[in-house]
Tab-separated table of C-alpha atoms and ligand atoms in Angstrom:
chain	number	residue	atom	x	y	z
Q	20	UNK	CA	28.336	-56.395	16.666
Q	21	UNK	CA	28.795	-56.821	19.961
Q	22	UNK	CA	31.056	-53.583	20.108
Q	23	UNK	CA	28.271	-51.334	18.527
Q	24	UNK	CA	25.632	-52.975	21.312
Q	25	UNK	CA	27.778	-51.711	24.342
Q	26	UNK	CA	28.288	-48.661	22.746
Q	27	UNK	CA	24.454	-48.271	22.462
Q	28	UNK	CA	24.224	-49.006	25.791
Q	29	UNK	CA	26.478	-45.952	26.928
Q	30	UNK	CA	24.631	-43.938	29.731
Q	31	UNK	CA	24.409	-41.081	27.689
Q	32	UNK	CA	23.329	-42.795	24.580
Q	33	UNK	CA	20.064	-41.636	25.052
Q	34	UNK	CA	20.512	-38.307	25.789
Q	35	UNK	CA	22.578	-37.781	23.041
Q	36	UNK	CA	19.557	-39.410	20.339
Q	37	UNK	CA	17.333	-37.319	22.111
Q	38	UNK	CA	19.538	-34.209	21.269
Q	39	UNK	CA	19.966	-34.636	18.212
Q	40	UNK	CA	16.259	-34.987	17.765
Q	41	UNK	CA	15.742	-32.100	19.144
Q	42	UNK	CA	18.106	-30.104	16.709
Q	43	UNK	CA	16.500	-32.270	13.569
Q	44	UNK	CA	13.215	-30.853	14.941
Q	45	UNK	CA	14.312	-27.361	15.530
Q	46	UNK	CA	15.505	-27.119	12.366
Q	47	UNK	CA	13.015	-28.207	10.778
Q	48	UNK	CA	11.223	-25.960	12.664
Q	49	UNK	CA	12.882	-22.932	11.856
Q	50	UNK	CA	12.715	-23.759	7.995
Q	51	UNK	CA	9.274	-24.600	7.589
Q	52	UNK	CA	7.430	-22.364	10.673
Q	53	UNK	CA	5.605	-19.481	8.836
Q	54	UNK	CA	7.318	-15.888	9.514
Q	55	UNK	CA	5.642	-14.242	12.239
Q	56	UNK	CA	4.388	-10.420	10.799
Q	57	UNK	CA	7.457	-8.359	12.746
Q	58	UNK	CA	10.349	-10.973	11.925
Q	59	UNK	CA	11.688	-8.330	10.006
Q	60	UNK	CA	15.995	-8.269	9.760
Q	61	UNK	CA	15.571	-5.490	12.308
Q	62	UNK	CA	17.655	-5.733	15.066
Q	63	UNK	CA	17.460	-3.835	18.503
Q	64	UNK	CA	19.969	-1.376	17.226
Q	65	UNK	CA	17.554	-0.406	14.722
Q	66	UNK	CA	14.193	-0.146	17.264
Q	67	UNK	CA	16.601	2.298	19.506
Q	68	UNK	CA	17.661	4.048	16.796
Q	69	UNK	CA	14.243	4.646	15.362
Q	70	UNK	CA	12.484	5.413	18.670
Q	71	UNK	CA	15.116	8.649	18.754
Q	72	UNK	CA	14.034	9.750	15.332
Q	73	UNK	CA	10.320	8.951	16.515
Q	74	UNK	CA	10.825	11.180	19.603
Q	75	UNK	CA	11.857	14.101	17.351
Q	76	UNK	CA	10.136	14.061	14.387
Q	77	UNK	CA	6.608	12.025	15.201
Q	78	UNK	CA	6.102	12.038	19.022
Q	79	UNK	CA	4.559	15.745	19.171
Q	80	UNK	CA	1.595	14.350	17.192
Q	81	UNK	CA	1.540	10.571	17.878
Q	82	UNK	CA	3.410	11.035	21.693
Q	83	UNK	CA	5.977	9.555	23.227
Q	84	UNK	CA	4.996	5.843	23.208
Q	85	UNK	CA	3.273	6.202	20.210
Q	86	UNK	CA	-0.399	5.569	22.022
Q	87	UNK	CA	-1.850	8.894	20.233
Q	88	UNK	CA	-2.728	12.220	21.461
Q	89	UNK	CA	-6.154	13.070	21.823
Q	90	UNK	CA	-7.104	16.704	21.236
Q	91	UNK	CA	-9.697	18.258	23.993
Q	92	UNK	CA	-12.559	17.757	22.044
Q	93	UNK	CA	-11.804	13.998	22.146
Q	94	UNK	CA	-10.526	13.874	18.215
Q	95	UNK	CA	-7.168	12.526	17.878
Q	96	UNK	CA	-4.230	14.650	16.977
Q	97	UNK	CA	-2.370	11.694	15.419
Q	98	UNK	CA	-3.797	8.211	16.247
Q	99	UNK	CA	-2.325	5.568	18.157
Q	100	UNK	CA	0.938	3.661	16.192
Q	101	UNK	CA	0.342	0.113	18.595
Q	102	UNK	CA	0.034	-2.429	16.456
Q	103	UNK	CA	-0.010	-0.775	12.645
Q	104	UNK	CA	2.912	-2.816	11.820
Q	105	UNK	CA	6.436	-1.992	10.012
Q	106	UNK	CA	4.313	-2.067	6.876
Q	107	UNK	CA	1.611	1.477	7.812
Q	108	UNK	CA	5.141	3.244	8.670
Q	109	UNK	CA	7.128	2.450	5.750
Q	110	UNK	CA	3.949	3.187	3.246
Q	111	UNK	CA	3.616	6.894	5.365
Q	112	UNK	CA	7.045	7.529	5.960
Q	113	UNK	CA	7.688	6.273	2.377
Q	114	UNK	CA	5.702	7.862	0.527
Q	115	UNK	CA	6.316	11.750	2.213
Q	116	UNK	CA	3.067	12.146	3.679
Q	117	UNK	CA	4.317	11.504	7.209
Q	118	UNK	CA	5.599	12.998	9.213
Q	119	UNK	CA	2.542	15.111	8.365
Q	120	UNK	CA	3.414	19.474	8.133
Q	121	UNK	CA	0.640	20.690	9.258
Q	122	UNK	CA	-3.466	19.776	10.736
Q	123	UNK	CA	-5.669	19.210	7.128
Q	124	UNK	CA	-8.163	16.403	6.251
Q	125	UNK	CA	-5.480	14.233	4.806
Q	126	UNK	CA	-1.552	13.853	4.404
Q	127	UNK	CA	-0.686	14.940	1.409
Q	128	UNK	CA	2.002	12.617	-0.761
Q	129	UNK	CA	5.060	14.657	-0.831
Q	130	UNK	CA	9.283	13.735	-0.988
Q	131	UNK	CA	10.144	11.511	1.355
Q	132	UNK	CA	11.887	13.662	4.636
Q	133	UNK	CA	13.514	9.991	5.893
Q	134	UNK	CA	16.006	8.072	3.916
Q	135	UNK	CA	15.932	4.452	3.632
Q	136	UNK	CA	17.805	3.313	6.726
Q	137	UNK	CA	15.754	5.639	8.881
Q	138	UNK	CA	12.105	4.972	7.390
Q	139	UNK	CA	13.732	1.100	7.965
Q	140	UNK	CA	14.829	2.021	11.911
Q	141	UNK	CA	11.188	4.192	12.349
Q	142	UNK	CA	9.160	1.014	11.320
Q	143	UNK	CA	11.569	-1.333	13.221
Q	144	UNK	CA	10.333	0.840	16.411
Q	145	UNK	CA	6.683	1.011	15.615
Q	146	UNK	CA	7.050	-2.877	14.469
Q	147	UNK	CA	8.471	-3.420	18.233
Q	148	UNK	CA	5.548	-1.812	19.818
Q	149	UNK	CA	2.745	-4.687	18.910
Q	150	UNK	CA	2.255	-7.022	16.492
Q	151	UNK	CA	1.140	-5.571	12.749
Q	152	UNK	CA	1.752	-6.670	9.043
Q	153	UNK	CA	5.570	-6.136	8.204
Q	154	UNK	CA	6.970	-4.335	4.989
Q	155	UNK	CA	5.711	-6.531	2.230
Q	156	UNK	CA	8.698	-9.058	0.495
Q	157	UNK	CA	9.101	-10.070	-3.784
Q	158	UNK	CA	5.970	-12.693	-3.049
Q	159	UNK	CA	3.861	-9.646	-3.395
Q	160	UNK	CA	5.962	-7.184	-5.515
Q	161	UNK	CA	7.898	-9.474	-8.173
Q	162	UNK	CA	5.831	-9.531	-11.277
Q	163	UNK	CA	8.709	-10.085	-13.477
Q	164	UNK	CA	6.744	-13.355	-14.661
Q	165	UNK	CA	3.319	-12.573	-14.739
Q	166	UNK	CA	1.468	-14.339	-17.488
Q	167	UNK	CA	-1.459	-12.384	-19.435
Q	168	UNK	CA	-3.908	-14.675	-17.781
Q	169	UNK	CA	-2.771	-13.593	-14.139
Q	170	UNK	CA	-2.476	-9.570	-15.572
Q	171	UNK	CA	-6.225	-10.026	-16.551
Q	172	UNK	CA	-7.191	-11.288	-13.557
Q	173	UNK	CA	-5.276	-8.466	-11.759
Q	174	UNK	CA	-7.563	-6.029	-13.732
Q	175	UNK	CA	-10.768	-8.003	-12.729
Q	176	UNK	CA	-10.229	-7.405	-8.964
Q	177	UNK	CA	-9.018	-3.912	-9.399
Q	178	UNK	CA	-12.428	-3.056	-11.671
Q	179	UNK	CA	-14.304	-4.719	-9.221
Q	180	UNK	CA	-12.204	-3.201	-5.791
Q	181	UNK	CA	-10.430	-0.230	-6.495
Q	182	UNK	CA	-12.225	1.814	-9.357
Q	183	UNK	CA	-14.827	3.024	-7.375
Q	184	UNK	CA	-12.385	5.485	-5.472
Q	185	UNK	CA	-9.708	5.186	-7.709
Q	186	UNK	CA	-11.000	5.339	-11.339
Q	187	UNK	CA	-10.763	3.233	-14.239
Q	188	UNK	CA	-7.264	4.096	-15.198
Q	189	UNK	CA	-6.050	4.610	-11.569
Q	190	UNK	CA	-6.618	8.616	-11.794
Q	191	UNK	CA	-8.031	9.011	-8.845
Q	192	UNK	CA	-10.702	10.943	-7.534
Q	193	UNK	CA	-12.479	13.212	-4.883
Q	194	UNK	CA	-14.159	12.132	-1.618
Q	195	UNK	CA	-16.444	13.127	1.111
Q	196	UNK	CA	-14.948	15.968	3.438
Q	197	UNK	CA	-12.732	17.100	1.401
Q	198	UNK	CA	-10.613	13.663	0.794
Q	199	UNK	CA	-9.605	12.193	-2.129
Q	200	UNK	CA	-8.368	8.622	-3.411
Q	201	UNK	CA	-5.240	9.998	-4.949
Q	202	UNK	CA	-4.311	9.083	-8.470
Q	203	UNK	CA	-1.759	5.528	-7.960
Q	204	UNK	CA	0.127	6.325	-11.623
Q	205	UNK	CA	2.906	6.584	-9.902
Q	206	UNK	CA	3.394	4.405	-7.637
Q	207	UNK	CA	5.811	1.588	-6.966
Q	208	UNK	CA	4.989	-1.815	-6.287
Q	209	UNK	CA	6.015	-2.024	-2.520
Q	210	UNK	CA	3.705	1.293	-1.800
Q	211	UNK	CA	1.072	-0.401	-3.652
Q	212	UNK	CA	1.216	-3.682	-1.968
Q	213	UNK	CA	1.375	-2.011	1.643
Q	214	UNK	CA	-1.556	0.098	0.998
Q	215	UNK	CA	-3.816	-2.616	0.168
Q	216	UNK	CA	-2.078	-4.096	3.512
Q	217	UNK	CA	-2.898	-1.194	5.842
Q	218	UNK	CA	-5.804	0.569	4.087
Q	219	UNK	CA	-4.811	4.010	4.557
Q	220	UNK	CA	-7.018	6.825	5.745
Q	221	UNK	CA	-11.099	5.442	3.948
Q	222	UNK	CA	-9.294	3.011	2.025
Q	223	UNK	CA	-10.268	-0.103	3.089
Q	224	UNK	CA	-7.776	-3.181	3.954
Q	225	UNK	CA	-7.661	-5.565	1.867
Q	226	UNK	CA	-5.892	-8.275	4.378
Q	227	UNK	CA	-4.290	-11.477	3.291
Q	228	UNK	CA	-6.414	-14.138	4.473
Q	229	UNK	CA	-8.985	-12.352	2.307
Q	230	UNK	CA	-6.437	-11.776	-0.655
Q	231	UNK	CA	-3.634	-13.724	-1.182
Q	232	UNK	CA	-0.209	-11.891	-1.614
Q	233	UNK	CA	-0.213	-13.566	-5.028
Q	234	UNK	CA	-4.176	-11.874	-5.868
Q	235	UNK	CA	-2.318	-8.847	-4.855
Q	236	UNK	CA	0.716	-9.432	-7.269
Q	237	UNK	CA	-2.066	-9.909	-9.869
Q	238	UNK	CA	-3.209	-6.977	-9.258
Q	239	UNK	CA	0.181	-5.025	-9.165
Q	240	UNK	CA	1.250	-6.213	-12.193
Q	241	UNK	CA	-1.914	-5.053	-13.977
Q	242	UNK	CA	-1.490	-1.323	-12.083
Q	243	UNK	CA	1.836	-1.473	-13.023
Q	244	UNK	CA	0.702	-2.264	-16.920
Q	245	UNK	CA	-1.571	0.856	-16.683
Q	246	UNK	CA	0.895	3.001	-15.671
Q	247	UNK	CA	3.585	1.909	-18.650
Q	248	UNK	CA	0.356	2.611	-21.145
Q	249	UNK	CA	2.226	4.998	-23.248
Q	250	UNK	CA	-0.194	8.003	-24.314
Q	251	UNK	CA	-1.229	8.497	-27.684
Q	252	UNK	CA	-1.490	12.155	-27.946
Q	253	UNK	CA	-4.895	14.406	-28.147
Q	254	UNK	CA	-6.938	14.625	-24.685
Q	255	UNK	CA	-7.136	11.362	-22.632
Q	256	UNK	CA	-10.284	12.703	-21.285
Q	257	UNK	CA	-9.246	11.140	-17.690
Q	258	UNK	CA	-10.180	7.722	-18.604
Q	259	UNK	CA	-13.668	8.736	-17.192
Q	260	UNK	CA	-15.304	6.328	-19.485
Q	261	UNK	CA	-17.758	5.985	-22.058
Q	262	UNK	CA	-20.764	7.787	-20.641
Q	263	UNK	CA	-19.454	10.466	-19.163
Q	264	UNK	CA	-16.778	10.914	-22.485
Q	265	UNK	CA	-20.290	10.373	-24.226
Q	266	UNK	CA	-22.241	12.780	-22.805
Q	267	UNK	CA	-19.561	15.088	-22.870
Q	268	UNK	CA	-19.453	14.700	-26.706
Q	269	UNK	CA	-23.608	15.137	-26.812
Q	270	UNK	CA	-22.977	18.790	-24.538
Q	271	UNK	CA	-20.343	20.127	-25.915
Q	272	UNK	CA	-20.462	18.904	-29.680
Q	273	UNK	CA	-24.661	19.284	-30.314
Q	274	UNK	CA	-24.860	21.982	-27.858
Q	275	UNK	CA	-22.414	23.758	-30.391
Q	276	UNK	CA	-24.450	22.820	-32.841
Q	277	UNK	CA	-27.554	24.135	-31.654
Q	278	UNK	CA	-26.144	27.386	-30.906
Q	279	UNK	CA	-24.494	27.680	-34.373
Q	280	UNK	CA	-28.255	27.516	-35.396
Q	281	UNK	CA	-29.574	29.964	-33.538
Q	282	UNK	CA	-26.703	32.068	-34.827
Q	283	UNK	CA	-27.660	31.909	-38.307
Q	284	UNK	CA	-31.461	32.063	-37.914
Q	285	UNK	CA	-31.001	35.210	-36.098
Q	286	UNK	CA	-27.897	36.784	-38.087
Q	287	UNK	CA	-29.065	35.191	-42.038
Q	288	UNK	CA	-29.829	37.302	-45.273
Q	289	UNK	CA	-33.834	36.196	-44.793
Q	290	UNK	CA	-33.572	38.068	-41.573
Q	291	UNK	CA	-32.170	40.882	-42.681
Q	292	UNK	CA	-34.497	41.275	-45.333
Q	293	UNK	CA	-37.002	41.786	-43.095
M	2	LIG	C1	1.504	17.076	12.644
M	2	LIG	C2	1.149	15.814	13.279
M	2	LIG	C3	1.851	14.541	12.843
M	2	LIG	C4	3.209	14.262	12.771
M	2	LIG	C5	4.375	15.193	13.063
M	2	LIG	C6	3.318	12.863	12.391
M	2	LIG	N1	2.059	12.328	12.223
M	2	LIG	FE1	1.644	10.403	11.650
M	2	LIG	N2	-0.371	10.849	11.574
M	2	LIG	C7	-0.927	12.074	11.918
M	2	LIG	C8	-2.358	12.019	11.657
M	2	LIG	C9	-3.344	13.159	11.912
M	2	LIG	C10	-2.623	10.736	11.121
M	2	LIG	C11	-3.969	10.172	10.649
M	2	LIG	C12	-4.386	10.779	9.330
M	2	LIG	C13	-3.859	10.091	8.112
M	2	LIG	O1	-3.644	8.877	8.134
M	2	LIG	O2	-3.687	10.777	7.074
M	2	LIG	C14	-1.353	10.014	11.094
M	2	LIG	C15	-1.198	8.707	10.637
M	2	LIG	C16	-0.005	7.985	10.713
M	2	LIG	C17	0.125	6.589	10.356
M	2	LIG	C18	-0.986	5.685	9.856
M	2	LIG	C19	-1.607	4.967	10.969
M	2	LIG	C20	-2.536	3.885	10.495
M	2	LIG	O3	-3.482	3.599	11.228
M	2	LIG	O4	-2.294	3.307	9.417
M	2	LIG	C21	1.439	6.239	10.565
M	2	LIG	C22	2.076	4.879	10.366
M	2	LIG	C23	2.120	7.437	11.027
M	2	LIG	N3	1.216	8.473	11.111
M	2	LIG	C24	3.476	7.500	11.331
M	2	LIG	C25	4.160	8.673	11.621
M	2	LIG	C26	5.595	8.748	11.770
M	2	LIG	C27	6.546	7.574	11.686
M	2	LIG	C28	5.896	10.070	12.001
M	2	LIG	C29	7.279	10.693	12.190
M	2	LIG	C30	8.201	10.508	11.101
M	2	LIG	C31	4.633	10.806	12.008
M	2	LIG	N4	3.610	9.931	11.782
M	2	LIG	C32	4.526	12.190	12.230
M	2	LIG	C33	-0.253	13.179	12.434
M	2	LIG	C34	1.130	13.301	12.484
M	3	LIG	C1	-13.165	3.457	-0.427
M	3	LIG	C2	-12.253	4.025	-1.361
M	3	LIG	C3	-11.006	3.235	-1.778
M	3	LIG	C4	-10.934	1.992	-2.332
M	3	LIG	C5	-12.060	1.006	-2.624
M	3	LIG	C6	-9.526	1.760	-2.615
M	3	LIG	N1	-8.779	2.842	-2.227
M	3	LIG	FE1	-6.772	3.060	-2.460
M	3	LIG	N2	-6.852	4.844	-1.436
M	3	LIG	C7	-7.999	5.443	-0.985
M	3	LIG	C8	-7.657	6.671	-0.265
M	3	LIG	C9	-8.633	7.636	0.393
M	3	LIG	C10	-6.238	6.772	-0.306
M	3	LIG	C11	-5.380	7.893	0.292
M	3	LIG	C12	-4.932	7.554	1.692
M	3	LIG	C13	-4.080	8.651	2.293
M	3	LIG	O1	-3.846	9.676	1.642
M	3	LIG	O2	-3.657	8.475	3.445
M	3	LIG	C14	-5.769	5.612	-1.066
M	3	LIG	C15	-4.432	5.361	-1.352
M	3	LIG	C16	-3.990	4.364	-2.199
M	3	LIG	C17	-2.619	4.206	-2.652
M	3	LIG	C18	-1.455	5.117	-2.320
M	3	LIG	C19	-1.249	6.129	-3.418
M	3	LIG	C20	-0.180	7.111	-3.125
M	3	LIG	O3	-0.319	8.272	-3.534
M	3	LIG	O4	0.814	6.764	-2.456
M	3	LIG	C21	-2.591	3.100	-3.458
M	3	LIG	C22	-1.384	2.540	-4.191
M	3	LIG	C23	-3.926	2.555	-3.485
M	3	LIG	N3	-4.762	3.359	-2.716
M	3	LIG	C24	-4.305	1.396	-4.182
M	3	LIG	C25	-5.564	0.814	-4.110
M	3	LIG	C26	-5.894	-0.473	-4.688
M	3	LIG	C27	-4.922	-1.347	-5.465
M	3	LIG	C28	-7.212	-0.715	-4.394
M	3	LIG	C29	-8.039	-1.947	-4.731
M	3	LIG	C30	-7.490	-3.209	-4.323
M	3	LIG	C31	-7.716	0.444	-3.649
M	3	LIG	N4	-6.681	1.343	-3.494
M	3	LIG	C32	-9.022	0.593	-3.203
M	3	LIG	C33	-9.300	5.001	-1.177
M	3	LIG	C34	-9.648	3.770	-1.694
């Protein structure tokens, strides 16, 4: 007893508890604290590397430090990259529509021109340059173990949110000025997730203190059901729905009937009789 008192009384007994409550609470610390939005596994080998690829094949449109370009009559040529987060690059680079060929309305979704490590070393740049939602992990794009109830509620929010541009069976369709909401048939989960993340071109974002990364899995999953429909044969009729399939039906089919009529009122035996 009286050996373990002196001890405790050792001049640097104090600093030493205090230490090691400092490395309890660190550590703590670094388990629990929530990620920040650019602690991505890039390191500064990647931002380097990706700011030479982004000074060759993006800088002409979005310049040098990525602020923009704006064009003399005050439109931009490509908009500022500060602050769109790993997540915008890897969706544009991703999915082929950056970097963009040539001036139009839209990018166009075309083969990727970047592999994997250099869409990863582009968005580590970008990422560096301000704070903005990084490439989105499994908690939004593993839906290995969705249950029915969580599919259906995945197809509530996307009949409710995403329809309206994107149609009923994620076909797509046309927009003002020549834009479109492209069809999203084919489209993986990651690409998915980080469009509803950066609400590309009118699409609007859909952020997560709004919607949860799991509402979003929901609604993967059910996007992801849709496009592993298989296809029954005959016309699908684009999924447009019942009135429009409907009315199409009343046009075409009566309308054919109609004319038939008029056909054989003005080509029958009575009339040639006359
Ligand atoms: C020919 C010009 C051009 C080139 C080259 C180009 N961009 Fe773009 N970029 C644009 C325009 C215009 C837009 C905005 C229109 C759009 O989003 O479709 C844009 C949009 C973007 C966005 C979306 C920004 C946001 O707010 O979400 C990202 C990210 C991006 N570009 C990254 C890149 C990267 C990375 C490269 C190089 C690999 C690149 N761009 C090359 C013209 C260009
Ligand atoms: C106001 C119209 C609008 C709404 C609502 C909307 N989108 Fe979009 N979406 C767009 C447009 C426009 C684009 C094309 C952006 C581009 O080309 O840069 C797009 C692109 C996408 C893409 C990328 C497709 C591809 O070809 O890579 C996906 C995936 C997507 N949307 C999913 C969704 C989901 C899921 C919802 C609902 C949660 C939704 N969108 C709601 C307009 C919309």
């Amino acid at each position: 007893m009286r050996k373990l008192s002196t001890r405790r009384r050792h001049p640097l007994a104090g600093f030493v508890v205090l230490l090691m409550g400092l490395v309890v609470v660190g550590g703590l610390y670094t388990a629990l604290a929530p990620k920040p939005a650019t602690a991505e596994a890039a390191t500064t080998q990647d931002v380097e590397a990706g700011r030479q690829l982004f000074l060759i094949g993006c800088a002409s449109c979005h310049g040098k430090n990525a602020g923009g370009i704006e064009t003399k009559r005050g439109g931009n040529y490509g908009p500022s990259l500060v602050g769109v987060g790993a997540a915008a690059v890897d969706f544009q680079v991703g999915t082929g529509r950056m970097p963009m060929a040539q001036s139009a309305p839209q990018a166009p979704r075309k083969a990727p021109e970047y592999d994997a490590e250099e869409t990863k070393q582009l968005a580590a740049f970008v990422a560096s340059l301000g704070p903005g939602p990084a490439v989105p992990d499994g908690e939004y794009t593993d839906i290995s173990d969705k249950t029915p109830e969580q599919i259906a509620e995945g197809g509530e929010f996307f009949r409710t949110n995403c329809t309206a541009c994107h149609n009923s069976v994620g076909a797509g369709g046309a927009m003002p000025g020549g834009k479109y909401a492209p069809t999203i048939e084919d489209v993986s989960a990651k690409h998915i997730a980080e469009a509803m993340i950066t609400g590309p071109q009118q699409m609007p974002v859909f952020s997560d203190a709004v919607i949860t990364p799991e509402d979003k899995s929901n609604v993967i999953a059910y996007i992801k059901r849709l496009q592993d429909q298989p296809s029954y044969g005959g016309l699908a009729g684009g999924g447009l729905g019942p009135v429009v399939e409907g009315l199409f039906t009343w046009i075409i089919g009566i309308g054919g009937l109609v004319i038939a009529a008029i056909w054989i009122g003005a080509h029958g035996a009575r009339v040639k009789k006359k």
